PDB file of C-alpha atoms and ligand atoms in Angstrom:
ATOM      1  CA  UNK R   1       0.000   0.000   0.000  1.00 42.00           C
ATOM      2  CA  UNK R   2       1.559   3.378  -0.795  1.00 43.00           C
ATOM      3  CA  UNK R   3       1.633   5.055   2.427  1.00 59.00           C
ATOM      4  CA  UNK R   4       1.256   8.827   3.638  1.00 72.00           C
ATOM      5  CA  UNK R   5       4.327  10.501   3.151  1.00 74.00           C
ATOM      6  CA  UNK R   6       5.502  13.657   4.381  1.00 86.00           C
ATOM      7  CA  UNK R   7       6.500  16.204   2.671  1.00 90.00           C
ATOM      8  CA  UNK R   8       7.796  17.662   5.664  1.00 89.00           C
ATOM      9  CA  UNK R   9      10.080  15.048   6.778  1.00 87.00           C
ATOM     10  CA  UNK R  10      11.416  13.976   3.394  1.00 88.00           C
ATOM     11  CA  UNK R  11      11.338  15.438  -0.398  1.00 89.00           C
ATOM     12  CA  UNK R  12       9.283  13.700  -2.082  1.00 84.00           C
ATOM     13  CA  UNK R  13       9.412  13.370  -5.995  1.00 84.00           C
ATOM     14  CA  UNK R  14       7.458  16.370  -7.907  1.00 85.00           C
ATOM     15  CA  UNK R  15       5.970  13.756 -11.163  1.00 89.00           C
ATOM     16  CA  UNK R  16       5.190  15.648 -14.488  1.00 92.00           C
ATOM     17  CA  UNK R  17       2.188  14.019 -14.120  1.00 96.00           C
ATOM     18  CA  UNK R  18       0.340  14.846 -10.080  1.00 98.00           C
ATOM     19  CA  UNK R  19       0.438  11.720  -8.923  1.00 97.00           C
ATOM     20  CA  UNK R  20      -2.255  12.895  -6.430  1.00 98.00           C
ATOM     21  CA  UNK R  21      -5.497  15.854  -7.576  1.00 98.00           C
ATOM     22  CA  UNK R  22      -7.460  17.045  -4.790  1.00 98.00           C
ATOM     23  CA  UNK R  23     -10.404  19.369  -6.318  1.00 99.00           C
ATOM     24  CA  UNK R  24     -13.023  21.644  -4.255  1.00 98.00           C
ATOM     25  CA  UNK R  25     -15.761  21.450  -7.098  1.00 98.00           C
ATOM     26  CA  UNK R  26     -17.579  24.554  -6.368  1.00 98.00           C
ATOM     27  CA  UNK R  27     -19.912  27.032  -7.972  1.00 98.00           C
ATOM     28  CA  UNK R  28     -22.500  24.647  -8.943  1.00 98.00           C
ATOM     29  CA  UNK R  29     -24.807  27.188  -7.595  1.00 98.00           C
ATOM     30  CA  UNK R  30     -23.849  29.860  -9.218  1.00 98.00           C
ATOM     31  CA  UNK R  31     -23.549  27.585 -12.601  1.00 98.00           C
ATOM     32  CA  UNK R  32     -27.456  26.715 -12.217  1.00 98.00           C
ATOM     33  CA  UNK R  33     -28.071  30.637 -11.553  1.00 98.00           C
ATOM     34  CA  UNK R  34     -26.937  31.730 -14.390  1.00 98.00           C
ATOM     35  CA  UNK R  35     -29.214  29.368 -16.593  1.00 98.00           C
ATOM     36  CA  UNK R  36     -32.105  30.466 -14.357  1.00 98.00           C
ATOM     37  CA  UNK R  37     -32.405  27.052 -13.222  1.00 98.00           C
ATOM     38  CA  UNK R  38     -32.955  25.916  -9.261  1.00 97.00           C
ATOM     39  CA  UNK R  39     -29.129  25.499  -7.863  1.00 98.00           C
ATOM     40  CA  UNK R  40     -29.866  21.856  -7.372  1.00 97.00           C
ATOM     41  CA  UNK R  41     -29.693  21.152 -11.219  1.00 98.00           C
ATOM     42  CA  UNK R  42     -26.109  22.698 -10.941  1.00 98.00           C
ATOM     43  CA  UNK R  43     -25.423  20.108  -8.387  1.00 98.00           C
ATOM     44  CA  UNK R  44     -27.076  17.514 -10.308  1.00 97.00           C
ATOM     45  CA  UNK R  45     -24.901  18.542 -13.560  1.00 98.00           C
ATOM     46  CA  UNK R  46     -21.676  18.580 -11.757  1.00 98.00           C
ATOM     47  CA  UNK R  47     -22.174  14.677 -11.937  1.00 98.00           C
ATOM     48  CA  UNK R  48     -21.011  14.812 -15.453  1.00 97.00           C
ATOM     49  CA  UNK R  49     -17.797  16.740 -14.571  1.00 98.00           C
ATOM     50  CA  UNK R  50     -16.794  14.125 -12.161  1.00 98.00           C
ATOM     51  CA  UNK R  51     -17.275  11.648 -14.086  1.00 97.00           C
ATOM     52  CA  UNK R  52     -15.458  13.607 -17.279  1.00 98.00           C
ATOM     53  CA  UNK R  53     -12.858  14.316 -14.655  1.00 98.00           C
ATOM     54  CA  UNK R  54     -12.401  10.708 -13.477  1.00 98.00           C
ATOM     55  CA  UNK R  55     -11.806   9.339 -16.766  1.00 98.00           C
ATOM     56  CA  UNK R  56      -9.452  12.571 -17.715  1.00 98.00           C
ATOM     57  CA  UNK R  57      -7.630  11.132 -14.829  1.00 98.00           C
ATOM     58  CA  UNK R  58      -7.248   8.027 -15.559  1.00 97.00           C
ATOM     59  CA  UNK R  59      -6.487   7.833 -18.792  1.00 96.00           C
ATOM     60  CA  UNK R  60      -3.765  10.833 -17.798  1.00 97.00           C
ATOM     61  CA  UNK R  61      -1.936   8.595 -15.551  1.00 96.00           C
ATOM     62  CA  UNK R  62      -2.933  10.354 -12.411  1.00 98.00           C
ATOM     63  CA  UNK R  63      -2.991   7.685  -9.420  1.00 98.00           C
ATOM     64  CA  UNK R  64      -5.441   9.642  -6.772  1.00 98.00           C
ATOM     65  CA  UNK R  65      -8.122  11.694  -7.627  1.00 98.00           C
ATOM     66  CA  UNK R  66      -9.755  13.485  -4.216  1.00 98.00           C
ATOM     67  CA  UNK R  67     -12.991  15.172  -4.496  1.00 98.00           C
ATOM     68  CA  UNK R  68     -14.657  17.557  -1.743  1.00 98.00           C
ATOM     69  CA  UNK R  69     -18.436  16.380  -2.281  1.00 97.00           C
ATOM     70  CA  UNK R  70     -19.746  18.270   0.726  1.00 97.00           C
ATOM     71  CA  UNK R  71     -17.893  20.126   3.663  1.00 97.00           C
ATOM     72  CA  UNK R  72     -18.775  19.528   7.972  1.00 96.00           C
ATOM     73  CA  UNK R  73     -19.811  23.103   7.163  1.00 97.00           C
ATOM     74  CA  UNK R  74     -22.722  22.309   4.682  1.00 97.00           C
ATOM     75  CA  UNK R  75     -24.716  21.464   7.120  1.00 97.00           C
ATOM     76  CA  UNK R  76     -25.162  24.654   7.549  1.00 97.00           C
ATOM     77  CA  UNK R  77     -27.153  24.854   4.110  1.00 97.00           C
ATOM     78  CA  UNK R  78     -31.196  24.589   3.310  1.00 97.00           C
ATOM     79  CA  UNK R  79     -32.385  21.535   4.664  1.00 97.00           C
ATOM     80  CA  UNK R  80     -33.836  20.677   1.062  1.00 97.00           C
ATOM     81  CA  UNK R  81     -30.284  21.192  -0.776  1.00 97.00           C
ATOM     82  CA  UNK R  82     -28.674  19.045   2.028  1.00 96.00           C
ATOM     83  CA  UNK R  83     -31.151  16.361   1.658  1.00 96.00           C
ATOM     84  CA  UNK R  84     -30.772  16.750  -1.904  1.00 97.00           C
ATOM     85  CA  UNK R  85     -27.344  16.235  -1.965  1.00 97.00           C
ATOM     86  CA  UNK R  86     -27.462  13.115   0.135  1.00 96.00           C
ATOM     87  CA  UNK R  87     -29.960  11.489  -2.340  1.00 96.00           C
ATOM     88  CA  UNK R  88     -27.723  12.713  -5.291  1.00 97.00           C
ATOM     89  CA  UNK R  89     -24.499  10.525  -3.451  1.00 96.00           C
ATOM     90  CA  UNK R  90     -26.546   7.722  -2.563  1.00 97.00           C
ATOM     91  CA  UNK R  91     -27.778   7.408  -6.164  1.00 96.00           C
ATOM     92  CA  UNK R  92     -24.708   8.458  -7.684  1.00 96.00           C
ATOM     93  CA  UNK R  93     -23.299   5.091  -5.207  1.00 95.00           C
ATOM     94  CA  UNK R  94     -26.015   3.078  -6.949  1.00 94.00           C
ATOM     95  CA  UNK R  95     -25.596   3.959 -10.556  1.00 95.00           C
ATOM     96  CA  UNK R  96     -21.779   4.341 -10.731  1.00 96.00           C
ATOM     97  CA  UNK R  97     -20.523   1.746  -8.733  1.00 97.00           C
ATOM     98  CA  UNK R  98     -19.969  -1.365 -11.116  1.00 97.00           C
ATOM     99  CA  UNK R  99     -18.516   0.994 -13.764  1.00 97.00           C
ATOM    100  CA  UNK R 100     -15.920   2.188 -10.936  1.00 98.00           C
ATOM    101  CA  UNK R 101     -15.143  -1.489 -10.941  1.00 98.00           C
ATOM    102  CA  UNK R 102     -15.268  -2.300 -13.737  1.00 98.00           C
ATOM    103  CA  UNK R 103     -12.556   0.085 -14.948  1.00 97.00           C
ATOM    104  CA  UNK R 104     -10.366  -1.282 -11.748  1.00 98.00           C
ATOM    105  CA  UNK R 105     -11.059   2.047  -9.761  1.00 98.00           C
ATOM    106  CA  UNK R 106     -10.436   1.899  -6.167  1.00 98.00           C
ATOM    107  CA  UNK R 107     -13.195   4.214  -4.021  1.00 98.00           C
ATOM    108  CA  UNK R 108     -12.805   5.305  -0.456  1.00 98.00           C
ATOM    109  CA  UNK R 109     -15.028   7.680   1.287  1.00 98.00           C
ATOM    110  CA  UNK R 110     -13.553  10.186   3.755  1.00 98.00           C
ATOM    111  CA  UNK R 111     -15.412  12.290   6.525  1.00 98.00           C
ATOM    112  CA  UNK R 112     -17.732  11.952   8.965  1.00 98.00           C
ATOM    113  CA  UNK R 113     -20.448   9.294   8.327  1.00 96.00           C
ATOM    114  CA  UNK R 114     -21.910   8.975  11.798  1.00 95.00           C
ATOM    115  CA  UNK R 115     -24.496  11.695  10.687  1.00 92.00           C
ATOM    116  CA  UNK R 116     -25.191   9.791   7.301  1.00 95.00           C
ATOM    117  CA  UNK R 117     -28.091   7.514   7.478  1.00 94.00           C
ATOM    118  CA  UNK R 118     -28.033   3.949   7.351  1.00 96.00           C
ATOM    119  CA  UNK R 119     -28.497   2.809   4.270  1.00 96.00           C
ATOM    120  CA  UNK R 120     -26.206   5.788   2.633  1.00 96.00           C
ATOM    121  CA  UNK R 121     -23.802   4.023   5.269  1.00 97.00           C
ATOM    122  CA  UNK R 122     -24.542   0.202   3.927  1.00 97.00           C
ATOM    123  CA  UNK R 123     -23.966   1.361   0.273  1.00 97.00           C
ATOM    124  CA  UNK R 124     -20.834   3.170   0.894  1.00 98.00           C
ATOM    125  CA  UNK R 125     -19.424   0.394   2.737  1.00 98.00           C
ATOM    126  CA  UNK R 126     -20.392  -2.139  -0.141  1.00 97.00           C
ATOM    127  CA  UNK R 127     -18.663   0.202  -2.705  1.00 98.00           C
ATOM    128  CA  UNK R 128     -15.701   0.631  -0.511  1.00 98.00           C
ATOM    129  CA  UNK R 129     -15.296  -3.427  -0.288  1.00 98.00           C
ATOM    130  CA  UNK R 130     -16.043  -4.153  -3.565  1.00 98.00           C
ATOM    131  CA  UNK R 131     -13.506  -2.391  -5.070  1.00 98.00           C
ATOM    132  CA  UNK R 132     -11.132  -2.810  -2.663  1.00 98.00           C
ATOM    133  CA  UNK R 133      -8.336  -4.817  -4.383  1.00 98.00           C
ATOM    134  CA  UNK R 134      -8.542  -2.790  -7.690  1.00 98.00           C
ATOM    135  CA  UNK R 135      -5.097  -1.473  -8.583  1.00 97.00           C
ATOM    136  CA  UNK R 136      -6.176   1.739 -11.224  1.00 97.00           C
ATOM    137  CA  UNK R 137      -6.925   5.126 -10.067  1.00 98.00           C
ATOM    138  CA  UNK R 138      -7.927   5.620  -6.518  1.00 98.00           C
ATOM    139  CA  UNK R 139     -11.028   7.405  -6.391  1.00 98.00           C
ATOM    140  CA  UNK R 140     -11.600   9.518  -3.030  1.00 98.00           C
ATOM    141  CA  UNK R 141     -14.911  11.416  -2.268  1.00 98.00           C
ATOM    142  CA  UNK R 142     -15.115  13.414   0.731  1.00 98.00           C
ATOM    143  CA  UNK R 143     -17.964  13.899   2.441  1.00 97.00           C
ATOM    144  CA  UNK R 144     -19.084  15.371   5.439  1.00 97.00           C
ATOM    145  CA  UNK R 145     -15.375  16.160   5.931  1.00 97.00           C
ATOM    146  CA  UNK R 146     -13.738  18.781   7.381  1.00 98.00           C
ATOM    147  CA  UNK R 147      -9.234  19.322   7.488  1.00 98.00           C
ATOM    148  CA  UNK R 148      -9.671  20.052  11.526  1.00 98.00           C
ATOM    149  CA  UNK R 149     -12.623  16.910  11.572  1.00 98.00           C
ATOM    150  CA  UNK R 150      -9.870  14.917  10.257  1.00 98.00           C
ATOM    151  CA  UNK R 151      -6.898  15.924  12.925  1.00 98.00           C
ATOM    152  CA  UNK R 152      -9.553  16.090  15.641  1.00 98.00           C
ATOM    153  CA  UNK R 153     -10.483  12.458  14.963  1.00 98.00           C
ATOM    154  CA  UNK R 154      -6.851  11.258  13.981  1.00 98.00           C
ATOM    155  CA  UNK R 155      -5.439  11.904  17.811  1.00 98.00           C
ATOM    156  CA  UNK R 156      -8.595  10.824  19.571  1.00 98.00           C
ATOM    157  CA  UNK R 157      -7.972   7.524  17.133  1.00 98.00           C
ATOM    158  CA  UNK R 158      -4.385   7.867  17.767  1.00 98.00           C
ATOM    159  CA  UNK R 159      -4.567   8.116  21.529  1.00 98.00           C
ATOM    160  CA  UNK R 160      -7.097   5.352  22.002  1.00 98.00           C
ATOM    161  CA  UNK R 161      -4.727   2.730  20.002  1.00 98.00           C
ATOM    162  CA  UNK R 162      -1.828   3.804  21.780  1.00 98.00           C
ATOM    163  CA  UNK R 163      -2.320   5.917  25.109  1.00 98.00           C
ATOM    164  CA  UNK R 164       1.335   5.954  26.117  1.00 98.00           C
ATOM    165  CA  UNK R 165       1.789   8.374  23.064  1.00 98.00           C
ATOM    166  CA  UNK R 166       0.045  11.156  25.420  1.00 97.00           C
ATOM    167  CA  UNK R 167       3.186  12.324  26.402  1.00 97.00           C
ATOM    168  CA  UNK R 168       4.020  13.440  22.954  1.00 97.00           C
ATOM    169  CA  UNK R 169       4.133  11.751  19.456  1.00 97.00           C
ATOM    170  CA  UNK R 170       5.945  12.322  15.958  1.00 96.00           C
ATOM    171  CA  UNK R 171       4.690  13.372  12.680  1.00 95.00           C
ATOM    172  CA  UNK R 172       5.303   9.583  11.538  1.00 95.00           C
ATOM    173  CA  UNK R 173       3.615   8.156  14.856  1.00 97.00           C
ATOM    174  CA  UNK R 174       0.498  10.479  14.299  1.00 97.00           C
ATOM    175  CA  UNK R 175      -0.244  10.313  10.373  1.00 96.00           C
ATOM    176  CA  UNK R 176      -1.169   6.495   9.671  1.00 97.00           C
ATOM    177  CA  UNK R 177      -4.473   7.843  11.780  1.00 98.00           C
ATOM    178  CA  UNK R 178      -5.452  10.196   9.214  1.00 98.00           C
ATOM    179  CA  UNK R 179      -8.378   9.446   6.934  1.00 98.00           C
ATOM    180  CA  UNK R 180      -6.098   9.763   3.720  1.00 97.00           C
ATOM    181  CA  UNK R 181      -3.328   7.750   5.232  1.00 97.00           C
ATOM    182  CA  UNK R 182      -3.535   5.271   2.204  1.00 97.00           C
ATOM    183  CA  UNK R 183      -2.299   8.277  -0.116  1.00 97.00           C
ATOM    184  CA  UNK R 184       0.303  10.675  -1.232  1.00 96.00           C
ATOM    185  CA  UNK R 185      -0.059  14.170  -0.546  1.00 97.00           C
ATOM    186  CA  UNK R 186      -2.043  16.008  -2.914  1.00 98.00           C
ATOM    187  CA  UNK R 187       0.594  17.273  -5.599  1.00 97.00           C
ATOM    188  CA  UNK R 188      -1.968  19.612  -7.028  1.00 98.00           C
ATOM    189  CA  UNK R 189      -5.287  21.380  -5.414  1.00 98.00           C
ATOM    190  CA  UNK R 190      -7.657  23.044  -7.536  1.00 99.00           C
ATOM    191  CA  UNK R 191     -10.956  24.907  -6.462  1.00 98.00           C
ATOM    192  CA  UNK R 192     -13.380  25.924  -9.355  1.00 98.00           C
ATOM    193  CA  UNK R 193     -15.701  28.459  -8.993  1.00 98.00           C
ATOM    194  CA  UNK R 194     -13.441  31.622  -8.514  1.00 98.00           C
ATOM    195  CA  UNK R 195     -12.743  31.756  -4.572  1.00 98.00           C
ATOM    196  CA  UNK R 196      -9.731  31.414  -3.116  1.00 98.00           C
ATOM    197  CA  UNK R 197      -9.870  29.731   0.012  1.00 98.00           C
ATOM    198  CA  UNK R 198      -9.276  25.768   1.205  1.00 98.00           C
ATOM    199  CA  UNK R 199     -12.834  26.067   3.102  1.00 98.00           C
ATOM    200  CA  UNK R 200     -11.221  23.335   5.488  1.00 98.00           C
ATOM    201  CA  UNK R 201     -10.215  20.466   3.273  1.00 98.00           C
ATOM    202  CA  UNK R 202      -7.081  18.477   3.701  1.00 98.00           C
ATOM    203  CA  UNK R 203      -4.801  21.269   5.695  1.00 98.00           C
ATOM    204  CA  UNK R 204      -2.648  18.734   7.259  1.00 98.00           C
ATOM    205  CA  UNK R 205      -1.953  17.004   3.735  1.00 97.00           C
ATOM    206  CA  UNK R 206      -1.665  20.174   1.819  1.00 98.00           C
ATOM    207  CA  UNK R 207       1.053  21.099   3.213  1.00 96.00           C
ATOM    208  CA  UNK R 208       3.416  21.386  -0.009  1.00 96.00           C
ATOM    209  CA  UNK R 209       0.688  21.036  -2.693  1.00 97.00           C
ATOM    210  CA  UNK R 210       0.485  23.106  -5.306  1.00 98.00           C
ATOM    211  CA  UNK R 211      -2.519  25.596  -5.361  1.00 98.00           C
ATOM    212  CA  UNK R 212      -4.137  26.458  -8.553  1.00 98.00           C
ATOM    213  CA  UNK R 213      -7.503  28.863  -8.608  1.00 98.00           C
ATOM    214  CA  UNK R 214     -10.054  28.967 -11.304  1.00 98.00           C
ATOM    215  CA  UNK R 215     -13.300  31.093 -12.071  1.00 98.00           C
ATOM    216  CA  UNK R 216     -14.769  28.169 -14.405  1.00 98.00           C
ATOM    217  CA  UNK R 217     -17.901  26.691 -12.680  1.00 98.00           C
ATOM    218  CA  UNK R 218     -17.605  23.263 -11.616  1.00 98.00           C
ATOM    219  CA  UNK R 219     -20.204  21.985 -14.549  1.00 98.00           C
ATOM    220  CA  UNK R 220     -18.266  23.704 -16.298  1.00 98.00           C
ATOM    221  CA  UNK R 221     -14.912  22.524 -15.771  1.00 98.00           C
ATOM    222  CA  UNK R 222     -13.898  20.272 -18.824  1.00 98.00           C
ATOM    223  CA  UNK R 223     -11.260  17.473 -19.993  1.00 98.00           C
ATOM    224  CA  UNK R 224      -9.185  20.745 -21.599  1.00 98.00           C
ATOM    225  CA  UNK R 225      -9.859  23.083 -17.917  1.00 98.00           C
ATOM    226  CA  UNK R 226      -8.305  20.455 -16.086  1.00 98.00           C
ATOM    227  CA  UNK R 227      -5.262  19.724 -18.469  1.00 98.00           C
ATOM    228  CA  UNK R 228      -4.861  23.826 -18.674  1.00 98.00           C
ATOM    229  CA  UNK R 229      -4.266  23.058 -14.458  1.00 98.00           C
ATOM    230  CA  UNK R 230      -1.978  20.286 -14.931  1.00 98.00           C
ATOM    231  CA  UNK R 231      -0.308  22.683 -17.083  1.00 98.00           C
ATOM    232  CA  UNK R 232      -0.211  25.574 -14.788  1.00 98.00           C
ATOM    233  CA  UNK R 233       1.550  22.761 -12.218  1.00 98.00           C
ATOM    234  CA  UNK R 234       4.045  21.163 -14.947  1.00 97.00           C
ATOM    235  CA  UNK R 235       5.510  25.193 -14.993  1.00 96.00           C
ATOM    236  CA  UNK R 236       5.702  25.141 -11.059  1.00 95.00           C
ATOM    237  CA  UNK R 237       9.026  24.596  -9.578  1.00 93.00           C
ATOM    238  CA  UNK R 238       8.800  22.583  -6.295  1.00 92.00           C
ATOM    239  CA  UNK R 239      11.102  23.431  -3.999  1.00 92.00           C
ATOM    240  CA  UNK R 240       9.945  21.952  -0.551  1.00 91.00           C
ATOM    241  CA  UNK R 241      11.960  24.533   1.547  1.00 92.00           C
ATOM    242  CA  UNK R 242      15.072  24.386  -0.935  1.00 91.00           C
ATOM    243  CA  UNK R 243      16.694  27.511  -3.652  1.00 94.00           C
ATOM    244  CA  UNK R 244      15.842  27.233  -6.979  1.00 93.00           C
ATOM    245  CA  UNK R 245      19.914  26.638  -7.170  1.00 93.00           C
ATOM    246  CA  UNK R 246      19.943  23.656  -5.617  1.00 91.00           C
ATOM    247  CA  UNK R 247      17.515  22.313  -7.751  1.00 89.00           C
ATOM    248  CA  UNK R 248      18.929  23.685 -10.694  1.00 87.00           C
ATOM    249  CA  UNK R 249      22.349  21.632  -9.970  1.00 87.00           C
ATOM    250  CA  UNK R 250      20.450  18.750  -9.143  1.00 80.00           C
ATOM    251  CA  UNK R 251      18.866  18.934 -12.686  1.00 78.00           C
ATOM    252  CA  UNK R 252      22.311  19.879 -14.320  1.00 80.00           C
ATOM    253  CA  UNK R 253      23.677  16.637 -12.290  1.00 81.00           C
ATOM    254  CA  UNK R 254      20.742  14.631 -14.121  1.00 77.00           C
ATOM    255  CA  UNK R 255      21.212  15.870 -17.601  1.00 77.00           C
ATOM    256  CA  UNK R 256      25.225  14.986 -16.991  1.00 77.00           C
ATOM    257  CA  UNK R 257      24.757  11.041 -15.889  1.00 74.00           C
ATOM    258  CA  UNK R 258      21.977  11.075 -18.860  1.00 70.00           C
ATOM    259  CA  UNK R 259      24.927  12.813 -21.772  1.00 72.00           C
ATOM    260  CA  UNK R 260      27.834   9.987 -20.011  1.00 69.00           C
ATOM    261  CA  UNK R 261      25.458   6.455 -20.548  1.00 64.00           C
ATOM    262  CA  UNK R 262      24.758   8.043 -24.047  1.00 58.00           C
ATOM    263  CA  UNK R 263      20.725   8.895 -23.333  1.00 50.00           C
ATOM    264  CA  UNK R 264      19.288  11.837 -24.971  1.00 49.00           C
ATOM    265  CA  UNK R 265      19.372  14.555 -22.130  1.00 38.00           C
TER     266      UNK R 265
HETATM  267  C1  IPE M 301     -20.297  23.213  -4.789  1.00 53.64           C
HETATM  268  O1  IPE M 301     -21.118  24.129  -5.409  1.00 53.64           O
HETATM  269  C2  IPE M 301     -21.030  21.973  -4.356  1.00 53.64           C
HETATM  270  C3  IPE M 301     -21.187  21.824  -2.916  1.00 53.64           C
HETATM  271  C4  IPE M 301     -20.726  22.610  -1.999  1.00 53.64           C
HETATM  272  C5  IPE M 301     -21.938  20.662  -2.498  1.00 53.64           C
HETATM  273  P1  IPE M 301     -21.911  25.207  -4.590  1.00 53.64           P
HETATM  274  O2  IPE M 301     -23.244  24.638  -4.237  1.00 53.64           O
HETATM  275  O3  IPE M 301     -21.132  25.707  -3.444  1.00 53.64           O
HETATM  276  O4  IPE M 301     -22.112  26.341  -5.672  1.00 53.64           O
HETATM  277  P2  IPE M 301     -21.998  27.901  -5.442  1.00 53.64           P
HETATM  278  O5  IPE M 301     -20.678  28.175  -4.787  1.00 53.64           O
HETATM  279  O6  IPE M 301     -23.146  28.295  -4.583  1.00 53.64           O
HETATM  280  O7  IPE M 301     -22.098  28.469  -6.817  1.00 53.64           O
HETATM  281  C1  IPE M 302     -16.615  23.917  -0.386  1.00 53.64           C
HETATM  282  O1  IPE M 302     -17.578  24.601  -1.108  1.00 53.64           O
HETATM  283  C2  IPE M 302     -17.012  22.522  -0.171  1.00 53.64           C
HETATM  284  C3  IPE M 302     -17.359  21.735  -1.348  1.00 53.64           C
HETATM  285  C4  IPE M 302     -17.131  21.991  -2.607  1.00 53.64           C
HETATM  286  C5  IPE M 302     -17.977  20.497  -1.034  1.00 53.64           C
HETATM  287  P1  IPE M 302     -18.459  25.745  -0.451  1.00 53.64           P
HETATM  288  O2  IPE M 302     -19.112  26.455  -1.575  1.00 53.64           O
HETATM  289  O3  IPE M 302     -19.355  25.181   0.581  1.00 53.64           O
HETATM  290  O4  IPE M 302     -17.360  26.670   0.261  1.00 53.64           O
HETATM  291  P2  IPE M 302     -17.460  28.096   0.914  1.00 53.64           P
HETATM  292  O5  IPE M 302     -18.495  28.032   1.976  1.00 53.64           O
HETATM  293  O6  IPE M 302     -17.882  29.055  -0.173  1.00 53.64           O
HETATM  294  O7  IPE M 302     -16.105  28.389   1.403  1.00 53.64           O
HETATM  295 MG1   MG M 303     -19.838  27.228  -3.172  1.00 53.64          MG
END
């Protein structure tokens, strides 16, 4: 299992290619608006983006794809929208499911589900162990989750497992209890929808990723939108703390060992 690593406590690689997306998909809202149609048909079109986006992935190479599908903060929404939005995920589960698996996708769910009813629970839990052992994209939806949710519950987990780490932990002790443990860090974040805020997604894993803002709307966000922010990241230089020197000599260094064994630098 590829495990958590920190970018904090080693470099890690920066791929061509994010190895790990995490995307706020907002402005479905505003999307609907703008068509003079009820904001829930924004939500209900933003299906087709992720699953547009999913395949984009995929067939890019990109190894985890994180969504944020509805924040601890939501809540604080209509009642209507919120119970729309649970139907929409609990179909979405029921529709989508066998085609996940049948293109080897891997889904987890992260967040808080104690709030989720049962039978949203029961289907989640099937999709999760269904696809379990499938080795292609890992597809991760959050819901119901919040970044300080996720720390909050990763020490009370952390704690119960172990209590003698109350006296004071590591990093590496402490991160196999967060929800995304099973992952990279995100190498790229981007938030449709023109704001420019995290709204409390993964803070502890975003650490070193790579932030990229767009006004598209999320139903609006297309194969080419999403290569134009894999773009954006390929002209990044990724530093992680170190001058753009160093890096440069440890790219010079590359190019040399590639000229001596008679590659194409
Ligand atoms: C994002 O779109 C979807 C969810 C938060 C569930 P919004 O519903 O936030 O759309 P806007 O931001 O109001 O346009
Ligand atoms: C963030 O979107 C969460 C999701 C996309 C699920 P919001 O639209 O709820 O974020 P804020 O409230 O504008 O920051
Ligand atoms: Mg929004």
């Amino acid at each position: 299992m590829a495990l958590f690593q920190s970018s904090t406590r080693i470099i890690p690689d920066a791929p061509d290619v994010p190895r790990h997306i995490a995307i706020i998909m907002d402005g479905n809202g505003r999307w609907a608006k703008k068509l003079l149609l009820p904001r829930v048909a924004g939500h209900q079109r933003g299906v087709e983006t992720v699953r547009e986006a999913v395949k984009a992935c995929r067939e890019l190479g990109v190894e985890y794809l994180t969504l944020f599908a509805f924040s601890s903060e939501n809540w604080r929404r209509p009642e209507d929208e919120v119970s729309f939005l649970m139907q929409l995920f609990l179909k979405m589960l029921e529709r989508e499911v066998e085609k996940l698996h049948e293109n080897n996708i891997r889904l987890k769910v992260i967040g808080d589900r104690s709030h989720f009813d049962d039978k949203l629970n029961q289907r989640i839990a099937e999709a999760e162990q269904l696809t379990v052992n499938n080795t292609g994209l890992t597809l991760t939806i959050a819901a119901n989750y919040g970044g300080r949710w996720d720390i909050m519950q990763a020490v009370q987990a952390m704690l119960r497992a172990r209590p003698e780490l109350s006296e004071g932990f590591s990093e590496a002790e402490f991160e196999p209890y967060l929800s995304m443990h099973y992952a990279p860090e995100p190498d790229l974040f981007i938030r449709t929808g023109g704001e420019q805020r995290i709204s409390n997604f993964l803070l502890w894993q975003m650490a070193y990723t790579e932030l990229y803002f767009t006004d598209t709307l999320w139903p609006a966000f297309n194969r080419e939108a999403l290569q134009a922010a894999i773009q954006s990241y390929q002209k990044r230089e990724r530093r992680f703390g170190r001058t753009s020197e160093q890096l440069r000599g440890k790219q010079a260094h590359a190019n040399g060992q590639a000229q001596e064994s008679g590659a194409d630098a």
